[in-house]
Amino acid sequence: MTKNGEEQDLQKCLTLIESQLGWGSSANWTNYDFEKLSDIFHEKTGVRLSVTTLKRIWGKLKYDSAPTLTTLNALARFAGYEDWRMLRQRQERLFTQPDTSEPVLTPTPVSSKSKSRYYWFFALIPLVLAGYALFSITAADRELDPKLFSFKADKIMTEGVPNSVVFHYNAKAARTDSVFIIQTWDMRRRTHVSKVKNYHSAIYYYPGYFNTKLIADNQIVKTHDLWITSDGWLCLAEDEPTPVYFKKEECIKNGIVEVNEDILKNYNLSLHPKAPRVRMFNQRDMGDLMSDNFVFETTVKNDFALGANACQPVQVLIQCKDDVIIIPLAAKACVGDLALAFCGNYLTSKTADLSRFGADLTQWTKLRIETIDKKASIFVNGNRAYSLQFPNKPTGIVGVQIRFNGTGAVKDTWFENNGKVTRL
């Protein structure tokens, strides 16, 4: 990575990300901020960048080698670009466009007639260059006609994970061999495919609603929604390359969904020195339930408060087709390091009072959300914890995900809209 090339583009990308987060200067970020950034990255891009990687990128730790292309693609995606190459191309276009605000220099006058002739000649140069740049950008934007491409999965809605999906595509209209399929927002699953072939298979390890893409010559030419439900409650522990799935009869008993220490031991998962990331999914058809008008309630418990999990962080996610809601809970002593996301609103304890999201999580803790016309009120154990109005457009709700470190339990989870109750 050269100092005058990619490194400058990386710094620009990091500045864009910091601006979107609104957390203030990264010079003041703590380890907690990088932990939350890792989670937000995963939600927005599907890529899990470790806290160590993020700290190295932001200069908090020594980084002797350049970031990998996968990391750069994830950063660019988070900043609003398709990938790292597209970010660099856009930056180069901006850099090479002439600055017409500078005064036009004219040659030393020979005569009034030649002075006038040279003045107009130099004055036209910026206009010609600007017109050429604009034409080039416009031509690039119109380079491919999406109507010449096709892209679909063999299933629109399917159930259970892991799950294989076959994509059918036609990309023969691509000008080069730069044809990719992205399974979701995860750039690690940006798979190069042949422009002359028609099939590509992929494996999904987590349930969810995915906006898959066909990319040709750095353009998104087709998209296709893919919905994988969970067949009721699904409990797992995050791991790479595949998660550890727990049997339903192990973690669902008497109306309570729970992963306890005994279950973890059965799978050789230890709570020390760092507890595994336990996830509970319930992805299903919610009918016409939308993010702008609904009531949601669940009751959670995390009785593991030892070692690295002293703060007992819990996240309750409401997953939507095109958005996400992330509600944090933690031990009362740890409310200074929380982050909340709600359909376009991103808040942290450094800029908002999230202290009421602290609770004794060794006991059952009730979380309730009431949303009317995009105005949301969040309650913890019957007390109002926060109220806000979110900016994003309403979208369909497709399920719930609840995150613990180590052990955790959930019960009495339901949605309500217009008098219709959906119990999970």
CSV table of C-alpha atoms in Angstrom, one decimal:
chain,number,residue,atom,x,y,z
A,1,MET,CA,0.0,0.0,0.0
A,2,THR,CA,1.7,3.2,-1.2
A,3,LYS,CA,1.7,6.4,0.9
A,4,ASN,CA,0.3,8.5,-1.9
A,5,GLY,CA,-2.1,6.0,-3.3
A,6,GLU,CA,-4.1,3.4,-1.4
A,7,GLU,CA,-3.1,4.7,2.0
A,8,GLN,CA,-4.7,8.1,1.3
A,9,ASP,CA,-7.8,6.3,0.0
A,10,LEU,CA,-7.9,4.2,3.2
A,11,GLN,CA,-7.7,7.4,5.4
A,12,LYS,CA,-10.5,8.9,3.4
A,13,CYS,CA,-12.6,5.7,3.9
A,14,LEU,CA,-11.9,5.7,7.6
A,15,THR,CA,-13.0,9.4,7.8
A,16,LEU,CA,-16.3,8.5,6.0
A,17,ILE,CA,-16.9,5.7,8.5
A,18,GLU,CA,-16.2,7.9,11.5
A,19,SER,CA,-18.6,10.5,10.1
A,20,GLN,CA,-21.4,7.9,9.7
A,21,LEU,CA,-20.9,6.6,13.2
A,22,GLY,CA,-20.9,10.0,14.8
A,23,TRP,CA,-18.8,8.8,17.8
A,24,GLY,CA,-16.4,11.7,17.7
A,25,SER,CA,-12.7,11.5,17.0
A,26,SER,CA,-11.3,7.9,16.8
A,27,ALA,CA,-8.4,9.1,18.9
A,28,ASN,CA,-10.8,8.9,21.9
A,29,TRP,CA,-12.3,5.5,21.1
A,30,THR,CA,-12.0,2.8,23.7
A,31,ASN,CA,-11.8,-1.0,23.4
A,32,TYR,CA,-15.6,-1.1,23.9
A,33,ASP,CA,-16.0,1.2,20.8
A,34,PHE,CA,-14.1,-1.2,18.7
A,35,GLU,CA,-16.1,-4.1,20.0
A,36,LYS,CA,-19.3,-2.4,19.0
A,37,LEU,CA,-17.8,-1.4,15.7
A,38,SER,CA,-17.1,-5.0,15.1
A,39,ASP,CA,-20.7,-5.9,15.7
A,40,ILE,CA,-22.1,-3.0,13.6
A,41,PHE,CA,-19.7,-4.0,10.8
A,42,HIS,CA,-21.1,-7.5,10.9
A,43,GLU,CA,-24.7,-6.3,10.8
A,44,LYS,CA,-24.2,-3.9,8.0
A,45,THR,CA,-21.7,-5.8,5.8
A,46,GLY,CA,-21.9,-9.4,7.0
A,47,VAL,CA,-18.1,-9.4,7.6
A,48,ARG,CA,-16.8,-10.0,11.1
A,49,LEU,CA,-13.7,-7.8,11.5
A,50,SER,CA,-12.0,-8.6,14.8
A,51,VAL,CA,-11.4,-5.9,17.4
A,52,THR,CA,-7.6,-6.4,16.9
A,53,THR,CA,-8.0,-5.9,13.1
A,54,LEU,CA,-10.0,-2.7,13.6
A,55,LYS,CA,-7.5,-1.3,16.1
A,56,ARG,CA,-4.7,-2.0,13.6
A,57,ILE,CA,-6.5,-0.3,10.8
A,58,TRP,CA,-7.2,2.8,13.0
A,59,GLY,CA,-3.6,2.9,14.1
A,60,LYS,CA,-4.2,1.8,17.7
A,61,LEU,CA,-1.9,-1.2,17.3
A,62,LYS,CA,1.2,-1.7,15.2
A,63,TYR,CA,0.3,-3.0,11.7
A,64,ASP,CA,3.4,-4.2,9.7
A,65,SER,CA,1.4,-5.4,6.7
A,66,ALA,CA,-1.3,-3.9,4.6
A,67,PRO,CA,-5.0,-4.9,5.2
A,68,THR,CA,-6.2,-7.7,3.1
A,69,LEU,CA,-8.5,-7.2,0.1
A,70,THR,CA,-11.4,-8.7,2.1
A,71,THR,CA,-10.9,-6.2,4.9
A,72,LEU,CA,-10.6,-3.3,2.4
A,73,ASN,CA,-13.8,-4.4,0.6
A,74,ALA,CA,-15.6,-4.5,3.9
A,75,LEU,CA,-14.4,-1.0,4.9
A,76,ALA,CA,-15.5,0.3,1.5
A,77,ARG,CA,-18.9,-1.4,1.7
A,78,PHE,CA,-19.5,0.1,5.2
A,79,ALA,CA,-18.6,3.6,3.8
A,80,GLY,CA,-21.2,3.2,1.1
A,81,TYR,CA,-19.3,1.9,-1.9
A,82,GLU,CA,-19.7,-1.4,-3.7
A,83,ASP,CA,-16.1,-2.5,-3.0
A,84,TRP,CA,-12.6,-1.2,-2.5
A,85,ARG,CA,-11.9,-0.9,-6.3
A,86,MET,CA,-15.0,1.2,-6.8
A,87,LEU,CA,-14.0,3.5,-3.9
A,88,ARG,CA,-10.6,4.0,-5.4
A,89,GLN,CA,-12.0,4.7,-8.8
A,90,ARG,CA,-14.4,7.3,-7.4
A,91,GLN,CA,-11.6,8.9,-5.5
A,92,GLU,CA,-9.4,9.0,-8.6
A,93,ARG,CA,-12.2,10.7,-10.6
A,94,LEU,CA,-12.7,13.3,-7.9
A,95,PHE,CA,-8.9,13.9,-7.8
A,96,THR,CA,-8.5,14.2,-11.5
A,97,GLN,CA,-11.4,16.6,-12.1
A,98,PRO,CA,-10.1,20.2,-12.6
A,99,ASP,CA,-10.6,22.8,-10.0
A,100,THR,CA,-12.4,25.6,-11.8
A,101,SER,CA,-12.3,27.8,-8.8
A,102,GLU,CA,-8.6,28.6,-9.4
A,103,PRO,CA,-7.9,31.8,-11.5
A,104,VAL,CA,-7.1,31.2,-15.1
A,105,LEU,CA,-3.5,32.0,-16.0
A,106,THR,CA,-2.8,33.8,-19.3
A,107,PRO,CA,0.4,34.1,-21.2
A,108,THR,CA,2.4,37.3,-21.3
A,109,PRO,CA,0.6,39.6,-23.7
A,110,VAL,CA,2.0,40.2,-27.1
A,111,SER,CA,-0.8,42.2,-28.4
A,112,SER,CA,-4.4,42.9,-27.5
A,113,LYS,CA,-5.6,40.6,-30.2
A,114,SER,CA,-3.3,37.6,-29.3
A,115,LYS,CA,-4.1,38.3,-25.6
A,116,SER,CA,-7.8,37.8,-26.2
A,117,ARG,CA,-7.1,34.7,-28.3
A,118,TYR,CA,-4.9,33.0,-25.6
A,119,TYR,CA,-7.3,34.1,-22.8
A,120,TRP,CA,-10.2,32.2,-24.4
A,121,PHE,CA,-8.0,29.3,-25.2
A,122,PHE,CA,-6.9,28.8,-21.6
A,123,ALA,CA,-10.3,29.6,-20.2
A,124,LEU,CA,-11.9,26.8,-22.3
A,125,ILE,CA,-9.4,24.1,-21.0
A,126,PRO,CA,-11.1,23.6,-17.6
A,127,LEU,CA,-14.5,23.4,-19.3
A,128,VAL,CA,-13.3,20.9,-21.8
A,129,LEU,CA,-11.7,18.7,-19.1
A,130,ALA,CA,-14.7,18.9,-16.9
A,131,GLY,CA,-17.0,18.0,-19.8
A,132,TYR,CA,-14.8,15.1,-20.7
A,133,ALA,CA,-14.7,13.9,-17.0
A,134,LEU,CA,-18.5,14.2,-16.8
A,135,PHE,CA,-19.0,12.3,-20.1
A,136,SER,CA,-16.6,9.5,-18.9
A,137,ILE,CA,-18.4,9.1,-15.6
A,138,THR,CA,-21.8,9.1,-17.4
A,139,ALA,CA,-20.6,6.6,-20.0
A,140,ALA,CA,-19.3,4.3,-17.2
A,141,ASP,CA,-22.6,4.5,-15.4
A,142,ARG,CA,-24.4,3.4,-18.6
A,143,GLU,CA,-21.9,0.8,-19.5
A,144,LEU,CA,-24.1,-2.2,-18.9
A,145,ASP,CA,-27.8,-2.7,-19.5
A,146,PRO,CA,-29.3,-4.8,-16.6
A,147,LYS,CA,-32.0,-6.1,-19.0
A,148,LEU,CA,-29.3,-8.2,-20.7
A,149,PHE,CA,-28.7,-10.1,-17.5
A,150,SER,CA,-30.7,-12.6,-15.5
A,151,PHE,CA,-30.3,-13.8,-11.9
A,152,LYS,CA,-32.4,-15.9,-9.5
A,153,ALA,CA,-32.1,-18.5,-6.8
A,154,ASP,CA,-33.7,-21.9,-7.0
A,155,LYS,CA,-35.7,-21.1,-3.8
A,156,ILE,CA,-37.3,-17.8,-2.9
A,157,MET,CA,-38.1,-18.9,0.7
A,158,THR,CA,-36.5,-22.0,2.4
A,159,GLU,CA,-36.2,-23.3,5.9
A,160,GLY,CA,-33.3,-24.6,8.1
A,161,VAL,CA,-29.5,-24.2,8.1
A,162,PRO,CA,-27.0,-25.1,6.9
A,163,ASN,CA,-28.7,-24.7,3.5
A,164,SER,CA,-27.5,-24.9,0.0
A,165,VAL,CA,-28.9,-22.6,-2.7
A,166,VAL,CA,-28.3,-22.8,-6.4
A,167,PHE,CA,-28.2,-19.5,-8.3
A,168,HIS,CA,-29.1,-19.4,-12.0
A,169,TYR,CA,-27.6,-16.5,-13.9
A,170,ASN,CA,-26.8,-15.2,-17.3
A,171,ALA,CA,-23.9,-12.8,-17.5
A,172,LYS,CA,-22.8,-13.2,-21.1
A,173,ALA,CA,-23.3,-9.5,-21.7
A,174,ALA,CA,-20.5,-8.6,-19.4
A,175,ARG,CA,-17.6,-7.0,-21.2
A,176,THR,CA,-14.9,-8.7,-19.1
A,177,ASP,CA,-14.6,-11.8,-16.9
A,178,SER,CA,-15.2,-9.7,-13.8
A,179,VAL,CA,-18.4,-11.3,-12.8
A,180,PHE,CA,-19.3,-12.0,-9.2
A,181,ILE,CA,-22.2,-13.3,-7.0
A,182,ILE,CA,-22.6,-11.9,-3.5
A,183,GLN,CA,-24.6,-14.2,-1.2
A,184,THR,CA,-25.4,-11.3,1.1
A,185,TRP,CA,-23.5,-8.3,2.5
A,186,ASP,CA,-20.6,-10.5,3.4
A,187,MET,CA,-17.8,-9.7,1.0
A,188,ARG,CA,-16.1,-12.9,1.9
A,189,ARG,CA,-18.8,-14.6,-0.1
A,190,ARG,CA,-18.1,-12.4,-3.1
A,191,THR,CA,-17.5,-15.4,-5.4
A,192,HIS,CA,-16.0,-15.1,-8.9
A,193,VAL,CA,-18.1,-16.9,-11.5
A,194,SER,CA,-17.7,-17.6,-15.1
A,195,LYS,CA,-19.5,-15.2,-17.5
A,196,VAL,CA,-20.2,-18.1,-19.9
A,197,LYS,CA,-21.7,-20.5,-17.4
A,198,ASN,CA,-25.1,-20.3,-15.7
A,199,TYR,CA,-25.0,-22.0,-12.3
A,200,HIS,CA,-23.4,-21.3,-8.9
A,201,SER,CA,-24.1,-23.1,-5.6
A,202,ALA,CA,-23.6,-21.6,-2.1
A,203,ILE,CA,-24.1,-22.6,1.5
A,204,TYR,CA,-25.9,-20.4,4.1
A,205,TYR,CA,-25.0,-21.1,7.7
A,206,TYR,CA,-27.2,-18.5,9.4
A,207,PRO,CA,-30.9,-17.8,8.8
A,208,GLY,CA,-32.0,-14.4,7.6
A,209,TYR,CA,-33.3,-12.3,4.8
A,210,PHE,CA,-30.6,-11.7,2.2
A,211,ASN,CA,-30.3,-9.3,-0.7
A,212,THR,CA,-28.1,-11.3,-3.1
A,213,LYS,CA,-26.4,-9.6,-6.0
A,214,LEU,CA,-25.0,-10.3,-9.5
A,215,ILE,CA,-22.1,-7.9,-10.2
A,216,ALA,CA,-20.6,-7.5,-13.7
A,217,ASP,CA,-17.7,-5.1,-14.5
A,218,ASN,CA,-18.1,-3.5,-11.0
A,219,GLN,CA,-21.8,-2.8,-11.6
A,220,ILE,CA,-24.7,-4.4,-9.7
A,221,VAL,CA,-26.8,-5.6,-12.6
A,222,LYS,CA,-29.3,-7.8,-10.7
A,223,THR,CA,-30.5,-8.4,-7.2
A,224,HIS,CA,-32.6,-11.2,-5.7
A,225,ASP,CA,-34.1,-11.6,-2.3
A,226,LEU,CA,-33.5,-14.9,-0.5
A,227,TRP,CA,-35.2,-15.7,2.8
A,228,ILE,CA,-34.0,-18.6,5.0
A,229,THR,CA,-36.2,-19.2,8.0
A,230,SER,CA,-35.1,-21.1,11.2
A,231,ASP,CA,-37.9,-23.6,11.7
A,232,GLY,CA,-38.8,-22.2,15.1
A,233,TRP,CA,-36.0,-21.4,17.6
A,234,LEU,CA,-32.5,-22.2,16.6
A,235,CYS,CA,-29.6,-22.1,19.1
A,236,LEU,CA,-25.9,-22.0,18.0
A,237,ALA,CA,-22.5,-20.8,19.0
A,238,GLU,CA,-20.6,-18.6,16.5
A,239,ASP,CA,-17.5,-20.2,15.0
A,240,GLU,CA,-15.5,-20.1,11.8
A,241,PRO,CA,-15.9,-21.5,9.2
A,242,THR,CA,-19.2,-23.0,10.5
A,243,PRO,CA,-21.1,-22.4,13.7
A,244,VAL,CA,-21.8,-25.0,16.3
A,245,TYR,CA,-25.5,-26.0,16.2
A,246,PHE,CA,-27.3,-27.2,19.3
A,247,LYS,CA,-30.2,-29.7,19.2
A,248,LYS,CA,-33.7,-28.3,19.8
A,249,GLU,CA,-34.4,-30.8,22.5
A,250,GLU,CA,-31.3,-29.6,24.3
A,251,CYS,CA,-32.1,-25.9,24.4
A,252,ILE,CA,-35.9,-25.7,24.3
A,253,LYS,CA,-37.8,-27.0,27.4
A,254,ASN,CA,-41.0,-25.9,29.1
A,255,GLY,CA,-41.4,-22.8,27.0
A,256,ILE,CA,-37.9,-21.6,27.8
A,257,VAL,CA,-35.1,-21.4,25.2
A,258,GLU,CA,-31.8,-21.8,27.1
A,259,VAL,CA,-28.2,-22.6,26.5
A,260,ASN,CA,-26.6,-23.5,29.8
A,261,GLU,CA,-23.1,-24.6,30.9
A,262,ASP,CA,-24.0,-28.3,30.6
A,263,ILE,CA,-24.9,-27.9,26.9
A,264,LEU,CA,-21.7,-26.0,26.3
A,265,LYS,CA,-19.7,-28.8,28.0
A,266,ASN,CA,-21.4,-31.4,25.8
A,267,TYR,CA,-19.9,-29.6,22.7
A,268,ASN,CA,-16.5,-29.0,24.4
A,269,LEU,CA,-17.1,-25.3,24.6
A,270,SER,CA,-15.5,-23.6,27.6
A,271,LEU,CA,-16.6,-20.4,29.3
A,272,HIS,CA,-13.0,-19.4,30.0
A,273,PRO,CA,-10.9,-17.5,29.2
A,274,LYS,CA,-13.5,-16.1,26.8
A,275,ALA,CA,-17.1,-17.3,26.6
A,276,PRO,CA,-18.5,-18.4,23.2
A,277,ARG,CA,-20.9,-16.1,21.3
A,278,VAL,CA,-24.2,-17.8,21.8
A,279,ARG,CA,-27.0,-16.8,19.3
A,280,MET,CA,-30.7,-17.6,19.4
A,281,PHE,CA,-32.7,-17.1,16.1
A,282,ASN,CA,-36.4,-17.2,15.3
A,283,GLN,CA,-36.9,-16.3,11.7
A,284,ARG,CA,-40.3,-16.8,10.3
A,285,ASP,CA,-43.1,-15.3,8.2
A,286,MET,CA,-44.6,-12.5,10.2
A,287,GLY,CA,-47.3,-11.6,7.7
A,288,ASP,CA,-47.7,-7.8,7.3
A,289,LEU,CA,-45.8,-6.9,10.5
A,290,MET,CA,-43.9,-3.7,9.7
A,291,SER,CA,-41.2,-1.8,11.6
A,292,ASP,CA,-43.2,1.4,11.9
A,293,ASN,CA,-46.1,0.0,13.9
A,294,PHE,CA,-45.7,-2.9,16.3
A,295,VAL,CA,-45.4,-4.0,19.9
A,296,PHE,CA,-42.6,-6.5,20.9
A,297,GLU,CA,-41.9,-8.2,24.2
A,298,THR,CA,-39.4,-10.7,25.4
A,299,THR,CA,-37.9,-11.8,28.7
A,300,VAL,CA,-34.2,-12.7,29.0
A,301,LYS,CA,-31.6,-13.8,31.5
A,302,ASN,CA,-27.8,-14.2,31.5
A,303,ASP,CA,-26.6,-15.7,34.8
A,304,PHE,CA,-22.9,-16.0,33.7
A,305,ALA,CA,-21.1,-13.0,35.2
A,306,LEU,CA,-17.5,-14.3,35.7
A,307,GLY,CA,-14.2,-13.5,34.0
A,308,ALA,CA,-14.4,-11.6,30.8
A,309,ASN,CA,-18.2,-11.6,30.9
A,310,ALA,CA,-18.5,-9.5,34.1
A,311,CYS,CA,-20.7,-7.0,32.2
A,312,GLN,CA,-23.1,-9.7,31.0
A,313,PRO,CA,-23.8,-8.0,27.6
A,314,VAL,CA,-27.0,-9.0,25.9
A,315,GLN,CA,-28.3,-7.8,22.5
A,316,VAL,CA,-31.8,-8.2,21.3
A,317,LEU,CA,-32.1,-7.8,17.5
A,318,ILE,CA,-35.3,-7.4,15.6
A,319,GLN,CA,-34.3,-8.3,12.0
A,320,CYS,CA,-36.1,-6.7,9.1
A,321,LYS,CA,-36.0,-7.2,5.3
A,322,ASP,CA,-33.9,-4.0,4.8
A,323,ASP,CA,-33.1,-2.8,8.3
A,324,VAL,CA,-32.2,-3.9,11.9
A,325,ILE,CA,-33.0,-2.9,15.5
A,326,ILE,CA,-30.4,-3.7,18.1
A,327,ILE,CA,-31.3,-3.2,21.8
A,328,PRO,CA,-28.5,-3.5,24.4
A,329,LEU,CA,-28.7,-4.8,27.9
A,330,ALA,CA,-25.9,-5.1,30.5
A,331,ALA,CA,-25.2,-5.2,34.2
A,332,LYS,CA,-25.9,-1.8,35.9
A,333,ALA,CA,-22.2,-1.2,36.4
A,334,CYS,CA,-21.5,-1.3,32.7
A,335,VAL,CA,-24.1,1.1,31.2
A,336,GLY,CA,-21.2,3.5,30.3
A,337,ASP,CA,-20.4,1.3,27.3
A,338,LEU,CA,-23.6,0.6,25.4
A,339,ALA,CA,-24.7,1.1,21.8
A,340,LEU,CA,-28.3,1.1,20.3
A,341,ALA,CA,-29.3,0.9,16.7
A,342,PHE,CA,-32.9,1.5,15.6
A,343,CYS,CA,-33.7,1.7,11.8
A,344,GLY,CA,-31.2,4.4,11.0
A,345,ASN,CA,-30.6,5.8,14.5
A,346,TYR,CA,-27.2,4.9,16.0
A,347,LEU,CA,-26.6,5.9,19.7
A,348,THR,CA,-23.9,5.2,22.2
A,349,SER,CA,-23.5,5.9,25.9
A,350,LYS,CA,-21.0,8.6,25.1
A,351,THR,CA,-23.6,10.7,23.3
A,352,ALA,CA,-26.9,9.5,24.8
A,353,ASP,CA,-28.2,8.5,28.3
A,354,LEU,CA,-28.6,4.7,27.9
A,355,SER,CA,-28.2,4.1,31.7
A,356,ARG,CA,-31.7,2.6,32.0
A,357,PHE,CA,-30.7,-0.4,29.9
A,358,GLY,CA,-28.8,-1.6,32.9
A,359,ALA,CA,-30.4,-4.5,34.8
A,360,ASP,CA,-29.7,-7.4,37.1
A,361,LEU,CA,-29.5,-10.0,34.3
A,362,THR,CA,-29.0,-12.9,36.7
A,363,GLN,CA,-32.8,-12.4,37.1
A,364,TRP,CA,-35.5,-12.5,34.4
A,365,THR,CA,-35.4,-9.1,32.7
A,366,LYS,CA,-38.4,-8.0,30.5
A,367,LEU,CA,-37.8,-5.9,27.4
A,368,ARG,CA,-40.7,-4.2,25.6
A,369,ILE,CA,-40.8,-2.0,22.5
A,370,GLU,CA,-43.8,0.0,21.4
A,371,THR,CA,-43.6,1.7,18.0
A,372,ILE,CA,-46.3,3.9,16.5
A,373,ASP,CA,-45.8,5.8,13.2
A,374,LYS,CA,-42.0,5.4,13.5
A,375,LYS,CA,-41.9,6.7,17.1
A,376,ALA,CA,-40.5,4.1,19.4
A,377,SER,CA,-40.5,3.7,23.2
A,378,ILE,CA,-38.3,1.1,24.8
A,379,PHE,CA,-39.1,-0.3,28.3
A,380,VAL,CA,-36.9,-2.4,30.6
A,381,ASN,CA,-38.7,-4.1,33.4
A,382,GLY,CA,-41.7,-1.8,32.9
A,383,ASN,CA,-39.6,1.4,33.1
A,384,ARG,CA,-39.2,3.6,30.0
A,385,ALA,CA,-35.5,3.3,29.0
A,386,TYR,CA,-35.5,5.4,25.9
A,387,SER,CA,-37.7,7.0,23.2
A,388,LEU,CA,-36.8,8.0,19.7
A,389,GLN,CA,-38.2,8.6,16.2
A,390,PHE,CA,-36.3,6.7,13.5
A,391,PRO,CA,-35.6,8.1,9.9
A,392,ASN,CA,-35.6,5.0,7.7
A,393,LYS,CA,-38.5,3.8,5.6
A,394,PRO,CA,-40.7,1.1,7.1
A,395,THR,CA,-39.9,-2.4,6.2
A,396,GLY,CA,-41.2,-5.9,6.9
A,397,ILE,CA,-40.1,-7.6,10.1
A,398,VAL,CA,-38.8,-11.2,9.6
A,399,GLY,CA,-37.6,-12.4,12.9
A,400,VAL,CA,-35.6,-12.1,16.1
A,401,GLN,CA,-32.0,-12.8,17.1
A,402,ILE,CA,-30.8,-12.7,20.7
A,403,ARG,CA,-27.1,-12.6,21.6
A,404,PHE,CA,-25.3,-13.7,24.7
A,405,ASN,CA,-21.8,-14.5,25.7
A,406,GLY,CA,-21.7,-17.9,27.3
A,407,THR,CA,-25.0,-18.9,28.8
A,408,GLY,CA,-28.4,-17.3,28.2
A,409,ALA,CA,-32.2,-17.9,28.4
A,410,VAL,CA,-35.2,-16.4,26.7
A,411,LYS,CA,-39.0,-16.8,27.2
A,412,ASP,CA,-42.4,-15.1,26.5
A,413,THR,CA,-41.4,-13.6,23.1
A,414,TRP,CA,-44.1,-12.1,20.9
A,415,PHE,CA,-45.1,-9.4,18.5
A,416,GLU,CA,-48.4,-7.6,18.3
A,417,ASN,CA,-50.0,-5.4,15.6
A,418,ASN,CA,-53.6,-4.4,15.1
A,419,GLY,CA,-54.7,-6.8,17.8
A,420,LYS,CA,-52.9,-9.8,16.2
A,421,VAL,CA,-50.4,-11.5,18.4
A,422,THR,CA,-47.6,-13.6,17.0
A,423,ARG,CA,-45.9,-15.7,19.6
A,424,LEU,CA,-42.4,-17.1,18.9
